[in-house]
Amino acid sequence: MWSARRLPFDPDSLPPHVRPETIGLVFAGGALGSVARWGVGIALDSGGAWPWATFTVNLVGAFVLGALLETLTVAGTDTGWRRRVRLACGTGFLGAFTTYSAFAVDSMLLIRAGSPGVALGYTVATVCCGFVATAAGIVAAGAMARGRLR
């Protein structure tokens, strides 16, 4: 059995982003987020001209990330359980759930399919609605936090 003195390095001396706990939290959250995104893709089969599955996961993810980060910010500093929740849920789950690479591919496929107007509309709608969804998540979480703090 290794003792703390006999380890080749002190795990606590590693930068936070490469510690085994951090990597495990992001990995676990990412695995669940990927499965959730796959489920949305199955439920919202994008057989039409608009890639609804990608659009939906990106907007839902933007809203939830805004709400999550606002909630954690109001709760206190980014340490302990708050950091673990941010890493597992924000970086891991929502990082895998949202998909800006598929957004880029969907936009290019729309252009190649002869629908540049739809591609432009999809691009603008995703970016603008994503901004609004993030702001709405922040406002909603802030309002809920203020209600609890009274």
XYZ file of C-alpha atoms in Angstrom:
150
model
C 0.000 0.000 0.000
C 1.312 3.426 -0.914
C 1.567 6.051 1.751
C 1.334 9.750 1.001
C 5.114 10.006 1.474
C 5.849 7.201 -0.995
C 3.717 8.419 -3.922
C 5.804 9.610 -6.856
C 3.884 12.905 -6.657
C 1.349 14.613 -4.448
C -2.065 14.501 -6.240
C -3.058 17.735 -4.506
C -0.078 19.520 -6.066
C -1.454 18.975 -9.575
C -3.312 21.858 -11.222
C -7.069 21.446 -10.576
C -7.896 20.720 -14.235
C -5.703 17.589 -14.380
C -6.539 16.020 -11.023
C -8.116 12.555 -11.241
C -11.289 13.719 -9.448
C -11.767 16.557 -11.945
C -11.242 14.300 -14.937
C -13.632 11.716 -13.486
C -16.376 14.281 -12.847
C -16.139 15.708 -16.361
C -15.997 12.227 -17.883
C -19.050 10.975 -15.970
C -21.059 14.103 -16.764
C -19.970 13.955 -20.397
C -21.020 10.326 -20.746
C -24.500 11.132 -19.446
C -24.761 14.297 -21.557
C -23.849 12.373 -24.713
C -26.541 9.787 -24.031
C -29.086 12.552 -23.372
C -28.179 14.284 -26.653
C -28.485 10.984 -28.508
C -31.957 10.546 -26.966
C -33.034 13.987 -28.145
C -31.687 13.146 -31.599
C -33.837 10.014 -31.689
C -36.916 11.821 -30.351
C -36.585 14.772 -32.738
C -35.546 13.060 -35.936
C -34.442 15.876 -38.220
C -35.839 14.507 -41.439
C -37.047 17.969 -42.441
C -35.274 21.100 -43.568
C -34.533 22.373 -40.043
C -32.158 20.433 -37.729
C -34.494 20.480 -34.720
C -32.505 18.092 -32.528
C -29.305 20.140 -32.686
C -31.213 23.407 -32.329
C -33.087 22.068 -29.286
C -30.078 20.681 -27.408
C -28.115 23.873 -27.956
C -30.909 26.142 -26.705
C -31.838 23.928 -23.753
C -28.151 23.585 -22.895
C -27.609 27.351 -23.076
C -30.564 27.993 -20.758
C -29.544 25.325 -18.249
C -25.888 26.414 -18.262
C -26.881 30.020 -17.595
C -29.163 28.920 -14.758
C -26.587 26.524 -13.321
C -23.757 29.040 -13.269
C -25.964 31.770 -11.801
C -27.187 29.394 -9.099
C -23.643 28.336 -8.227
C -22.404 31.936 -8.236
C -25.145 33.013 -5.835
C -24.359 29.996 -3.619
C -20.750 31.073 -3.072
C -17.208 30.692 -4.316
C -16.194 28.060 -6.866
C -14.864 25.574 -4.327
C -15.906 22.261 -2.827
C -19.300 20.928 -3.885
C -19.985 23.953 -6.109
C -16.860 23.260 -8.177
C -17.736 19.566 -8.420
C -21.283 20.372 -9.589
C -19.950 22.889 -12.133
C -17.468 20.367 -13.505
C -19.840 17.389 -13.641
C -22.974 19.225 -14.776
C -21.652 22.281 -16.606
C -18.427 21.154 -18.242
C -19.264 17.450 -18.452
C -22.992 16.972 -18.976
C -23.842 20.221 -20.761
C -20.561 20.261 -22.674
C -21.469 16.895 -24.178
C -25.197 17.599 -24.434
C -24.724 20.743 -26.516
C -23.078 20.385 -29.890
C -21.682 23.277 -31.807
C -19.766 20.935 -34.095
C -23.069 19.403 -35.262
C -24.432 22.952 -35.568
C -21.584 23.788 -37.983
C -22.073 20.549 -39.928
C -25.851 21.072 -40.118
C -25.300 24.586 -41.474
C -22.905 23.325 -44.136
C -25.254 20.476 -45.100
C -28.091 22.966 -45.567
C -25.886 25.031 -47.875
C -24.830 21.951 -49.847
C -28.487 20.891 -50.130
C -29.208 24.167 -51.914
C -30.785 25.955 -48.944
C -28.398 28.806 -48.125
C -31.253 30.953 -46.807
C -32.314 28.245 -44.373
C -28.658 27.781 -43.368
C -28.302 31.497 -42.682
C -31.572 31.565 -40.736
C -30.523 28.503 -38.746
C -27.137 30.028 -37.944
C -28.558 33.387 -36.877
C -31.407 31.771 -34.924
C -29.053 29.416 -33.075
C -26.634 32.167 -32.042
C -29.291 34.768 -31.159
C -31.661 32.345 -29.441
C -28.709 30.793 -27.610
C -27.800 34.212 -26.231
C -31.406 34.838 -25.182
C -31.682 31.354 -23.641
C -28.508 31.902 -21.613
C -29.727 35.291 -20.395
C -33.130 33.800 -19.541
C -31.457 31.030 -17.541
C -29.413 33.580 -15.608
C -32.452 35.768 -14.923
C -34.647 32.811 -13.912
C -32.034 31.390 -11.545
C -31.358 34.832 -10.096
C -35.060 35.418 -9.473
C -35.398 32.013 -7.818
C -32.345 32.701 -5.639
C -33.682 36.098 -4.569
C -36.991 34.471 -3.658
C -35.189 31.945 -1.454
C -32.985 34.586 0.158
C -35.884 36.711 1.423
